[in-house]
Coordinates of C-alpha atoms and ligand atoms in Angstrom, one line a residue:
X1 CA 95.3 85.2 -49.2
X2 CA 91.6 84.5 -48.7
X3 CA 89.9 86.9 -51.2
X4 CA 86.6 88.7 -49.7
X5 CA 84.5 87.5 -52.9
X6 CA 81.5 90.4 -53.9
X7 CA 81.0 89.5 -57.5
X8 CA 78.3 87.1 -57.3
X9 CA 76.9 84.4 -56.1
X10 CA 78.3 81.9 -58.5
X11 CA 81.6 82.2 -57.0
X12 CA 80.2 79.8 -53.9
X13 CA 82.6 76.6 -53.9
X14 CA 81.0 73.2 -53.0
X15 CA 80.2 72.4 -50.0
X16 CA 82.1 69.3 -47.8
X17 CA 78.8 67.6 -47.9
X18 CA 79.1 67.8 -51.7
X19 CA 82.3 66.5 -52.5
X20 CA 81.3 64.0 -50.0
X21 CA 78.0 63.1 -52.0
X22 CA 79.7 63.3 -55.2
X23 CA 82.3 60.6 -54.1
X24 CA 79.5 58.1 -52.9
X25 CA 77.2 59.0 -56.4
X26 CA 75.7 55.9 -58.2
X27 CA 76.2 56.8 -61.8
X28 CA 75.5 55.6 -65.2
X29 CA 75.1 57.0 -68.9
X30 CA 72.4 59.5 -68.9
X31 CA 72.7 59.8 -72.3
X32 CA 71.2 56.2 -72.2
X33 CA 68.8 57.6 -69.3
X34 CA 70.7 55.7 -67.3
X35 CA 71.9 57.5 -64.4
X36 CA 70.2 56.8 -61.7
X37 CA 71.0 60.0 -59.6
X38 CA 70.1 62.1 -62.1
X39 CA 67.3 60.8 -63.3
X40 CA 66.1 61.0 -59.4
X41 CA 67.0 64.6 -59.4
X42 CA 65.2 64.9 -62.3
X43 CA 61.7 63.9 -60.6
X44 CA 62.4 65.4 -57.8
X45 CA 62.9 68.9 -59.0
X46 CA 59.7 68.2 -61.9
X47 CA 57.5 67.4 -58.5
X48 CA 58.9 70.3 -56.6
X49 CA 57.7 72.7 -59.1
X50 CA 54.8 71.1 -59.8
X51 CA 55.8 69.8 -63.5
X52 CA 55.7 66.6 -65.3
X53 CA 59.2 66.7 -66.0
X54 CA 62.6 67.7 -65.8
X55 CA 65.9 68.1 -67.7
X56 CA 69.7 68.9 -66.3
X57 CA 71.9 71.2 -68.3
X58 CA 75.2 72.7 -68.0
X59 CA 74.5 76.4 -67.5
X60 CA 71.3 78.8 -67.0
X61 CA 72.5 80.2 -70.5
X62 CA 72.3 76.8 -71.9
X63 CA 68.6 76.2 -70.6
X64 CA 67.2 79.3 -71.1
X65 CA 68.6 79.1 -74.5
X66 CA 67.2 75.1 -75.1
X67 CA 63.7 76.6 -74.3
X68 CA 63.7 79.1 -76.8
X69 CA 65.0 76.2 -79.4
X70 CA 62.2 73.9 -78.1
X71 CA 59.2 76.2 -77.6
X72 CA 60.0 78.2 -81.0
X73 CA 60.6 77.5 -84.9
X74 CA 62.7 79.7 -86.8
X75 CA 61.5 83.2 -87.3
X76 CA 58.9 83.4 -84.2
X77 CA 59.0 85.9 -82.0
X78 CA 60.1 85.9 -78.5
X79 CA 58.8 89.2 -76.1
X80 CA 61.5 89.6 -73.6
X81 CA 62.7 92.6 -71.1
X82 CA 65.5 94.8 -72.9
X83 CA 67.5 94.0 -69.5
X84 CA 66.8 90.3 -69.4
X85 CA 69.7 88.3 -69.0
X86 CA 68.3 86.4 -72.3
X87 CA 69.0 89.4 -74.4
X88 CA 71.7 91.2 -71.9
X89 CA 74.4 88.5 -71.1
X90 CA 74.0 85.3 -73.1
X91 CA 76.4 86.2 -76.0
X92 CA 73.7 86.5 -78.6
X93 CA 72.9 83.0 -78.6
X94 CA 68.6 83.2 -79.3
X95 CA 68.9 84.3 -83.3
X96 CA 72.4 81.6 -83.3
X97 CA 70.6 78.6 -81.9
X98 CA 66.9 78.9 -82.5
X99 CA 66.5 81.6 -85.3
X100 CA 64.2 83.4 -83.3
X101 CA 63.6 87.4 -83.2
X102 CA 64.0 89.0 -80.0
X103 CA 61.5 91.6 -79.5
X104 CA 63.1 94.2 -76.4
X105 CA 59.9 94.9 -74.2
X106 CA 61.0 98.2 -72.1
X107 CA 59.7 98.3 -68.4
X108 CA 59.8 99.7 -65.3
X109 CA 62.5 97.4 -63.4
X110 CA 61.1 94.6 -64.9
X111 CA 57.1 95.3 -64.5
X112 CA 55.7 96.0 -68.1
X113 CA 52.9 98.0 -69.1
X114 CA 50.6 95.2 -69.6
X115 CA 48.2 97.2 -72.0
X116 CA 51.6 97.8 -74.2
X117 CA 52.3 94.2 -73.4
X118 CA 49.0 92.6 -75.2
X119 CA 49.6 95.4 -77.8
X120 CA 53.2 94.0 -79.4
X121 CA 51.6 90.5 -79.7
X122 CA 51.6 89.9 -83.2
X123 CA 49.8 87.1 -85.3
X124 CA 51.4 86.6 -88.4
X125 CA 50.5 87.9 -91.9
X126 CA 52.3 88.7 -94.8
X127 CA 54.6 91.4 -93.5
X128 CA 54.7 89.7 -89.5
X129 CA 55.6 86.8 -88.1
X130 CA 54.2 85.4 -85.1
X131 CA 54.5 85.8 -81.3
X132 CA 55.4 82.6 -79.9
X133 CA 56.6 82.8 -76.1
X134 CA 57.0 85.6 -73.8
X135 CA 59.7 85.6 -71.1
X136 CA 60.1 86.4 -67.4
X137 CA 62.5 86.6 -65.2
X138 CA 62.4 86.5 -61.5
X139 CA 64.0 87.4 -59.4
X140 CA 64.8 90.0 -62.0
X141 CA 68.4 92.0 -61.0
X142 CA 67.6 91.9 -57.6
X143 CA 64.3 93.1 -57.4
X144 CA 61.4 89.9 -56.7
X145 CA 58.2 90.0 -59.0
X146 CA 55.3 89.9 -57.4
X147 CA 53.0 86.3 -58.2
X148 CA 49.8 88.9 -59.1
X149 CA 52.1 90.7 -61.7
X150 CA 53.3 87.2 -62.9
X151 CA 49.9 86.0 -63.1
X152 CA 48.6 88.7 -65.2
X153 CA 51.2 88.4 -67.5
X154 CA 50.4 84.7 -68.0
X155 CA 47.1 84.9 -68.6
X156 CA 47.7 87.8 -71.1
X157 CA 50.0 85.0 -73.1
X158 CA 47.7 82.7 -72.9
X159 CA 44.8 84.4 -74.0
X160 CA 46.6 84.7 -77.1
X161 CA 47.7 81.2 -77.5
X162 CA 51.5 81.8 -76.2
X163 CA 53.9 79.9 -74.4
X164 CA 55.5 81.4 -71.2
X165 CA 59.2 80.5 -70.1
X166 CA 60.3 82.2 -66.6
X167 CA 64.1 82.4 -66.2
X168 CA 64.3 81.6 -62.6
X169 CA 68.0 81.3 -62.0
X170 CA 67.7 82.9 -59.0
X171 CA 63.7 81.4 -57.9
X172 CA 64.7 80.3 -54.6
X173 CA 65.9 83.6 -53.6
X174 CA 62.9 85.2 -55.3
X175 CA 60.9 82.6 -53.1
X176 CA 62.2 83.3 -50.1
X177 CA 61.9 86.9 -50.5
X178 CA 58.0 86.5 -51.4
X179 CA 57.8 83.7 -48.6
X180 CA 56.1 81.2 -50.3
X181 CA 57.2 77.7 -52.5
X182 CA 59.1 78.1 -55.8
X183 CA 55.6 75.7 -57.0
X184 CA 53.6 78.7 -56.6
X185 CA 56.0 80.7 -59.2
X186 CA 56.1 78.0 -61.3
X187 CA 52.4 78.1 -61.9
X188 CA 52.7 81.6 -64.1
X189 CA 54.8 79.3 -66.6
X190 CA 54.8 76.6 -69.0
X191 CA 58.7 76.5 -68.4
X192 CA 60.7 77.8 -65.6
X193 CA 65.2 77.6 -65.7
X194 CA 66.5 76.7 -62.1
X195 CA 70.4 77.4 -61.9
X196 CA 71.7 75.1 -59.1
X197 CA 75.3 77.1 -59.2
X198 CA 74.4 80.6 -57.8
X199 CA 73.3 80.8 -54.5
X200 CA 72.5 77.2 -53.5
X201 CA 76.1 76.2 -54.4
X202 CA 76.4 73.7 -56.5
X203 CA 79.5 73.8 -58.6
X204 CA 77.8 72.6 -62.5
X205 CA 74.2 72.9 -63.6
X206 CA 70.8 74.0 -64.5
X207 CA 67.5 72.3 -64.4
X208 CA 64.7 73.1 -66.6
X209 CA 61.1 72.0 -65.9
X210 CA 58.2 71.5 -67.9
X211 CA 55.7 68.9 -69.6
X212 CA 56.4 66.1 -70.5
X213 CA 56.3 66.2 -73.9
X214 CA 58.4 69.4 -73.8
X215 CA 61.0 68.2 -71.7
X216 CA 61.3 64.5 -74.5
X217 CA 61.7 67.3 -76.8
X218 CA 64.1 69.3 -75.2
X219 CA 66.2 66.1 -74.4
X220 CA 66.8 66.2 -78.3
X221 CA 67.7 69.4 -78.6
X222 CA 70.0 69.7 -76.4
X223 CA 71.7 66.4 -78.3
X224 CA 71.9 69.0 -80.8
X225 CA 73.5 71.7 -79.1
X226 CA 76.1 69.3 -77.7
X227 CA 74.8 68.9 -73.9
X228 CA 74.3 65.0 -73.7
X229 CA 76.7 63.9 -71.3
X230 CA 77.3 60.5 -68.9
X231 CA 78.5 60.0 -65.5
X232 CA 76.3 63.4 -64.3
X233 CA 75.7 61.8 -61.1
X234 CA 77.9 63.1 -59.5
X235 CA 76.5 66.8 -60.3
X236 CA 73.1 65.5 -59.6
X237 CA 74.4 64.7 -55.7
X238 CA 75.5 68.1 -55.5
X239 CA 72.2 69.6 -56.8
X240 CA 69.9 67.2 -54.2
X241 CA 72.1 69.5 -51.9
X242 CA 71.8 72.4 -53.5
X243 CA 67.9 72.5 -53.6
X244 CA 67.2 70.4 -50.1
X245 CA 69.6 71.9 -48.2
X246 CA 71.3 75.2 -49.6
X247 CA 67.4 76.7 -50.5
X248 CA 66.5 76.6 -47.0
X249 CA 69.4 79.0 -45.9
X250 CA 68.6 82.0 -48.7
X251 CA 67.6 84.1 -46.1
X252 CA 70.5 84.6 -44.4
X253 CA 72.5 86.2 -47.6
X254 CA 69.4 88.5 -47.9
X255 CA 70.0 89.3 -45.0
X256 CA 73.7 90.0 -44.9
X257 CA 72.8 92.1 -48.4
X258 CA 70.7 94.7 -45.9
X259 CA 73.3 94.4 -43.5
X260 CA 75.7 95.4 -46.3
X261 CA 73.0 98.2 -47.8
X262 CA 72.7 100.0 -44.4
X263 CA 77.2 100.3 -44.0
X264 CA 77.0 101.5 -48.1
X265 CA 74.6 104.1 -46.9
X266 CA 77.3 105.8 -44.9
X267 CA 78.9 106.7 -47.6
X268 CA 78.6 110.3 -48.7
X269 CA 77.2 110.4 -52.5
X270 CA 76.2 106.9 -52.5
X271 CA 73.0 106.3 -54.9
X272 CA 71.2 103.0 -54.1
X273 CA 68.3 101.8 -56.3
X274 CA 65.4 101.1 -54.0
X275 CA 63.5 98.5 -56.1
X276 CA 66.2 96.4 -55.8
X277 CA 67.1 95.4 -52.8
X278 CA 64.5 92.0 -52.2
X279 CA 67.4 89.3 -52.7
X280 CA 71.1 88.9 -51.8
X281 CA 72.3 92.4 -54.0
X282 CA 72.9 95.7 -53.2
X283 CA 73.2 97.9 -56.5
X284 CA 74.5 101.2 -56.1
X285 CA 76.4 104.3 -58.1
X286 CA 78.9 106.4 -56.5
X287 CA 79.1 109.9 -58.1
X288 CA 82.6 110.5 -57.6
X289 CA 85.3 110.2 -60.7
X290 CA 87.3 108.3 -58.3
X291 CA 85.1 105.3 -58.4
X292 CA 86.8 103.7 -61.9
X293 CA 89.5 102.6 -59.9
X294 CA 87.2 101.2 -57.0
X295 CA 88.0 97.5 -58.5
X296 CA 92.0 97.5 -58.7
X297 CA 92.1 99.2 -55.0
X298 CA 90.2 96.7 -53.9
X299 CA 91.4 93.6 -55.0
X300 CA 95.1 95.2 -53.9
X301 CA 93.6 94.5 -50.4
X302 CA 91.6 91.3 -50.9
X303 CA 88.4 92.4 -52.3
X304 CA 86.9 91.4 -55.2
X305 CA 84.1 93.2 -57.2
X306 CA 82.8 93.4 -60.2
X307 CA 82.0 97.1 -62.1
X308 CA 78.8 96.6 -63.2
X309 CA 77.0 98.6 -66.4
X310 CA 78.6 101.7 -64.8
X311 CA 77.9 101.2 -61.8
X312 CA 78.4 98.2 -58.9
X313 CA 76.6 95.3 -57.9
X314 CA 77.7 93.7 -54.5
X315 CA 76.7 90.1 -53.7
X316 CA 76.4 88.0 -50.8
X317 CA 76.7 84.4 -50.4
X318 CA 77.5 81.3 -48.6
X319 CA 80.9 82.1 -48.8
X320 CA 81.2 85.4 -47.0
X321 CA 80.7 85.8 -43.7
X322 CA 78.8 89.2 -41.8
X323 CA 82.6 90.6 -40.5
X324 CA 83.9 89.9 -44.1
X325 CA 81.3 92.3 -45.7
X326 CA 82.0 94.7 -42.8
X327 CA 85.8 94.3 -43.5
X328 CA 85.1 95.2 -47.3
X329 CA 82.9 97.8 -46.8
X330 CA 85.2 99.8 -44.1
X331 CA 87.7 99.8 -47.3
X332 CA 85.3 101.4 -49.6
X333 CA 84.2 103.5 -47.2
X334 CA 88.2 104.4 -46.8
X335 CA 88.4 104.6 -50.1
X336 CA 86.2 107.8 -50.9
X337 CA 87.1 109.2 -47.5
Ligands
PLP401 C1 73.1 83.7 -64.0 C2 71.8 83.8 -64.8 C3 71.5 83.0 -65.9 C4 72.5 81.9 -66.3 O1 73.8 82.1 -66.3 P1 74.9 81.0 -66.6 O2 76.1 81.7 -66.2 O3 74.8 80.7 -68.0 O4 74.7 79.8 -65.7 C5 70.3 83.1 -66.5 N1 69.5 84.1 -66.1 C6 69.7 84.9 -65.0 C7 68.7 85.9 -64.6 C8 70.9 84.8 -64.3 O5 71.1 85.6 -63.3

């Protein structure tokens, strides 16, 4: 049985042209700096979003992690949002790798006060230590952050002498939402994370992009944290597809995730948060008891989903078609009938 696939957008397989790429790949060590494909990808992606440089990684968890390590000594601070993925759903890995302390910003869905912002930047004395980057994140659980708030925010940091890192897993959907090139993003920081295995497909890989002398730096530490590896061009074909090709075609799952919004609306109950709904998610609560067995019905006819926090986040992708996500939502709507 095909399974209708709603938990996220990292479930997309490969593409033919993919395995097809990966099978014609020129490879070599890239340890050495010696694969070609990669080291193509690499300069590509740096140019695209207007950087000097670039460096491939196995996960978004492993980059946004080898930034912290790499911007940050032990026992600087790091601002983040108390719901970014940073702090949320990367196991606790900042104080493990870098020795950093996260400080939990709280904001509104992602937008911070800015005046309580500039307040919690600390310089160090006796009894503090020092802010050293701030994080964002967009697009930031679902909702797209807009280039004025991101700009702000920037210029905040680096008033006060900060680096900026911007978790972009999702940047080409947050792109296409804001219609404009994932460069003009990338100006708000001295970092940005670009995961290649979401939305665009790939099936291994995340690029990060900065200075030069940030990303030499980085290609050290992540010797250190065990993510040298050789023959990567064959992942490297499959991202040149992933950010040429699969970028362009974002639109489409955003809109399939309004598509799925306005069935999910039909649903007696049904709460869906407003301020996010600019990508490929729809996240909604149900207030009915029976929704705590939503998941096992589900998958009993081909559904998958994933309970999210309490509550559900649906995803669309590559992989699901317009009648599939009618097809799943006709069973939840039969569900709570
Ligand atoms: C998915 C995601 C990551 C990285 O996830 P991995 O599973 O480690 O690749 C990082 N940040 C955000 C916002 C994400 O959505």
């Amino acid at each position: 049985m095909k399974f209708i696939d709603l938990r996220s957008d990292t479930v997309t397989k490969l593409t033919k042209e993919m395995r097809e790429a990966m099978l014609n790949a020129e490879v070599g060590d890239d340890v050495f700096s010696d694969d070609p494909t990669m080291n193509d990808l690499e300069d590509y992606t740096a140019k695209l979003f207007g950087k000097e440089a670039a460096i491939f990684v196995p996960s978004g968890t492993f980059s946004n992690q080898l930034a912290l390590f790499t911007h940050c000594n032990q026992g600087d601070e790091v601002i983040v949002d108390q719901f970014a993925h940073i702090v949320q759903h990367e196991s606790g890995a900042s104080p493990i790798i870098s020795g950093v302390q996260l400080f939990t910003l709280e904001s509104d869905n992602g937008i911070w006060d800015l005046n309580k912002l500039e307040k919690m930047i600390k310089v160090r004395t006796i009894s503090t230590t020092r802010t050293k980057l701030v994080c964002m994140e967009n697009s930031f659980n679902g909702r797209v952050i807009p280039l004025d708030y991101m700009e702000k925010v920037f210029n905040i940091a680096k008033k006060h002498g900060l680096s900026v890192h911007l978790d972009g897993a999702r940047i080409f959907n947050a792109a296409t939402a804001l219609k404009t090139e994932v460069k003009e993003l990338a100006k708000y920081a001295d970092t940005v994370s670009v995961c290649l295995s979401k939305a665009l497909g790939a099936p291994v890989g995340t690029i990060l992009v900065g200075s030069k002398e940030f990303i030499e730096k980085a290609r050290y530490n992540r010797k250190i944290m065990g993510g040298g590896m050789r023959q990567v061009g064959i992942l490297a074909a499959c991202g040149f597809i992933a950010i040429k090709k699969m970028s362009k075609r974002l639109m489409e799952d955003h809109e399939n995730a309004r598509y799925m919004e306005k069935l999910l609306r039909e649903i007696p109950g049904i709460q869906i948060d407003g301020t996010q709904l600019d990508i490929n998610m729809v996240f909604f609560d149900i207030d009915d008891e029976r929704k705590y067995d939503l998941d096992t019905y589900l998958y009993s006819k081909g559904v998958k989903i994933l309970p999210y926090e309490g509550s559900f986040r649906f995803v669309t992708h590559y992989d699901v078609s317009r009648s599939e996500i009618k097809q799943a939502i006709d069973l939840v709507k039969e569900y709570f009938a």
